[in-house]
Short mmCIF file of C-alpha atoms in Angstrom, two decimals:
data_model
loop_
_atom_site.label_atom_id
_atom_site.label_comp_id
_atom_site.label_asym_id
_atom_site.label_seq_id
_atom_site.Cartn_x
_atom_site.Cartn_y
_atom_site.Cartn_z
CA UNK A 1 109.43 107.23 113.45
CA UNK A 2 106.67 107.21 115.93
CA UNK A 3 106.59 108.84 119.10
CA UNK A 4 104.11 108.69 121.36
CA UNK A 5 101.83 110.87 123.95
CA UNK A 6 98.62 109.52 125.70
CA UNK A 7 96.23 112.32 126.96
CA UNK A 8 94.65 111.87 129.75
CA UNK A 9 91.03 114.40 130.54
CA UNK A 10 88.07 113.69 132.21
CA UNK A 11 86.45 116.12 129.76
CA UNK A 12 85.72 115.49 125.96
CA UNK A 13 89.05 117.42 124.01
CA UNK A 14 87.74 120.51 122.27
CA UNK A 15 91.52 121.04 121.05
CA UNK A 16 94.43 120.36 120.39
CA UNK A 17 98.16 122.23 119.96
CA UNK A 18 101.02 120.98 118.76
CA UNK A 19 104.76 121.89 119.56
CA UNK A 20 107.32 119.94 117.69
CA UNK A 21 110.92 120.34 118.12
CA UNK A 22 114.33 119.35 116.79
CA UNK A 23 117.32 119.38 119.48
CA UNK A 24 121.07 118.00 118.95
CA UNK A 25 121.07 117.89 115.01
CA UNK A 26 123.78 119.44 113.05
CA UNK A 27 123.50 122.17 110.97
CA UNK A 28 123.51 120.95 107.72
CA UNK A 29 120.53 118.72 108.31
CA UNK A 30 117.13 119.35 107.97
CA UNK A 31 113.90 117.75 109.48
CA UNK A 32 110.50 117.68 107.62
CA UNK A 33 107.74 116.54 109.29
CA UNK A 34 105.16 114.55 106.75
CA UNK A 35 102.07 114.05 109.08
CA UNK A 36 100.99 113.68 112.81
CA UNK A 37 97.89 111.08 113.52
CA UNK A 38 95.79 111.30 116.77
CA UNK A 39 94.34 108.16 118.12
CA UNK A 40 91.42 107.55 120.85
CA UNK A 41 92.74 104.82 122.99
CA UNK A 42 95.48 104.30 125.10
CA UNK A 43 96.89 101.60 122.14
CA UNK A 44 98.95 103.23 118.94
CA UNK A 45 97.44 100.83 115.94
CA UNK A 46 98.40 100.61 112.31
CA UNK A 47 101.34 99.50 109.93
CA UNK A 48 103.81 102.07 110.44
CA UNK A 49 107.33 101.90 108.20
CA UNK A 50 110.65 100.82 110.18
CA UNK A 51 112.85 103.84 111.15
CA UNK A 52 115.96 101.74 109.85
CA UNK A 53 114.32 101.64 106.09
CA UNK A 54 113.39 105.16 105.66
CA UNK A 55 114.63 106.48 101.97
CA UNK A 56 115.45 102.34 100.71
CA UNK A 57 116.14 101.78 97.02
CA UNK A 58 114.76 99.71 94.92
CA UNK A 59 116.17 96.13 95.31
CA UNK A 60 116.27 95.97 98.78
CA UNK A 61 113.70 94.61 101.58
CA UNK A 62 110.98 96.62 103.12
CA UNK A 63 109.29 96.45 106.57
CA UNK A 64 106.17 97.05 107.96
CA UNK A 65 105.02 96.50 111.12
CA UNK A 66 102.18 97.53 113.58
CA UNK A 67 99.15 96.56 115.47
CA UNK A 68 96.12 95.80 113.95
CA UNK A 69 92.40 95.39 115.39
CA UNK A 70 89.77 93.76 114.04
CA UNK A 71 87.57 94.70 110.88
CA UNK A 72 91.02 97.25 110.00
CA UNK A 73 92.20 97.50 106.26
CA UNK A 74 95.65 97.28 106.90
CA UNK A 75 97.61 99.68 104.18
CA UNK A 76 101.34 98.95 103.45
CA UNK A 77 102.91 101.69 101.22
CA UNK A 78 104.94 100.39 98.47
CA UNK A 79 106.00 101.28 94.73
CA UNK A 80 107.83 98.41 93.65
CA UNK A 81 108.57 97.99 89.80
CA UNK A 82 107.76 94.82 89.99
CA UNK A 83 105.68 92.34 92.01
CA UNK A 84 106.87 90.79 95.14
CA UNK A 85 105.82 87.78 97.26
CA UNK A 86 105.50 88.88 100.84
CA UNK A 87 106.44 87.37 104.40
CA UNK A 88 104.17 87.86 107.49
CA UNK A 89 104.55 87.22 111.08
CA UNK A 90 102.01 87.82 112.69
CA UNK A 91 100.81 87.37 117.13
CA UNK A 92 97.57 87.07 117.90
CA UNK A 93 94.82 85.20 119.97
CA UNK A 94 91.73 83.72 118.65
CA UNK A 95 90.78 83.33 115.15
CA UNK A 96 92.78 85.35 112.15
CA UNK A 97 92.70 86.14 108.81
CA UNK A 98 94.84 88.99 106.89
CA UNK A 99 93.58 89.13 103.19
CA UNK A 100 93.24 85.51 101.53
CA UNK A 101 95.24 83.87 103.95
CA UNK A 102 93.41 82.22 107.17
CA UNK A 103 96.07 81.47 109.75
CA UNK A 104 92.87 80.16 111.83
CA UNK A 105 92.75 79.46 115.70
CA UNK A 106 96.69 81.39 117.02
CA UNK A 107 97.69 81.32 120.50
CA UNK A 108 101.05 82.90 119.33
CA UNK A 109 103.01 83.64 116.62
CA UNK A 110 102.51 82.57 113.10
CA UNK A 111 104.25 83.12 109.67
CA UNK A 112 103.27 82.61 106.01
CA UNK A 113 106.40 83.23 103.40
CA UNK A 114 104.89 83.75 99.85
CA UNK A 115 108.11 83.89 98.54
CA UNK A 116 109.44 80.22 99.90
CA UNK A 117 105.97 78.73 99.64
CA UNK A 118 105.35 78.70 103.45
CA UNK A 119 103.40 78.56 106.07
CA UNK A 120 103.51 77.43 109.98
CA UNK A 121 99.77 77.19 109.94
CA UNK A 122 97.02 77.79 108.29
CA UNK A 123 96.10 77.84 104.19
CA UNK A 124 95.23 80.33 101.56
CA UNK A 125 97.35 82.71 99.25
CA UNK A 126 99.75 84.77 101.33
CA UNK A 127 99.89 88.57 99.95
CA UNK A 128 101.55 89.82 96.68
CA UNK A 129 102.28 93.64 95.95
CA UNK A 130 101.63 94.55 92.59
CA UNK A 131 103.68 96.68 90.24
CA UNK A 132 103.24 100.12 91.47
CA UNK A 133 100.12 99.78 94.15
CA UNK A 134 100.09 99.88 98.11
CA UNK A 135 99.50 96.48 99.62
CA UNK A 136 95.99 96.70 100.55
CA UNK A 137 94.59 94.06 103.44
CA UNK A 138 91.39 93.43 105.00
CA UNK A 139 91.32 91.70 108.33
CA UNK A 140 89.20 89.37 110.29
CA UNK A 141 90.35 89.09 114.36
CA UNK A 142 88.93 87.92 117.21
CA UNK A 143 91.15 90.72 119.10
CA UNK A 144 94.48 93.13 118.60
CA UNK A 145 97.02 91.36 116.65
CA UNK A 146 100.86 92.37 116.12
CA UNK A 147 102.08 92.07 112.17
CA UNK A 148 105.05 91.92 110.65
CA UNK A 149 105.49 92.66 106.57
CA UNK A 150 108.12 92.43 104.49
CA UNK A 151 108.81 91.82 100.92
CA UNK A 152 111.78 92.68 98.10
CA UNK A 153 111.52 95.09 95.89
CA UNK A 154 112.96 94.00 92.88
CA UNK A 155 113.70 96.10 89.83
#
């Protein structure tokens, strides 16, 4: 889950503190808190894992989704026993590429579906996660850009 906080100074930050808590959970549950990123800007980037798929098993699908900015590696976290074709949607303006796929010129949405073998514009190879590795992406945008990943992993 992400929650977010701008912070707004006239002053560079010298630091920072932190109070995180838990209200209305029962008893028997627990909360564990894996890591807290700060961001300069008023924009949240990055792929960040859907809420709804936290703690999947193996054989079902897996989303990622975020904002991206130009010149960003975009990292999708996966450890899939096998490899999997992957589906992107992605919104942008201006000229895009995500990894070996050029969607070209968007003024919108556009998708490429490596699994079905397509694409709503554009050419290239759309992404596959390997067995066991992260999906790793580099980027090339004319501006911010919404994505949307998802893939199956299949045992």
């Amino acid at each position: 889950m992400r929650l977010q906080q701008p912070i707004y100074v006239d002053k560079p930050v010298a630091s920072i503190k932190l109070k995180i808590s838990a209200t209305d959970i029962p008893t028997s549950a627990s909360v564990t808190i894996t890591d807290i990123q700060l961001q300069a800007g008023e924009q949240p980037t990055g792929i960040v894992p859907n809420p709804a798929e936290v703690g999947t098993t193996i054989g079902r699908a897996q989303y990622r989704n975020g904002v991206i900015n130009p010149g960003l590696q975009v990292v999708a976290l996966s450890n899939a026993d096998k490899a999997a074709p992957v589906y992107m949607r992605i919104r942008g303006k201006g000229v895009t590429r995500v990894g070996a796929y050029k969607f070209g010129a968007l003024n919108g949405v556009a998708e490429v579906d490596g699994l079905n073998h397509y694409a709503s514009q554009g050419y290239g190879r759309a992404p596959i996660i390997t067995e066991r590795q992260d999906l790793t992406l580099n980027t090339v945008l004319t501006g911010r850009a919404h994505l949307q990943a998802s893939w199956n992993e299949r045992s």
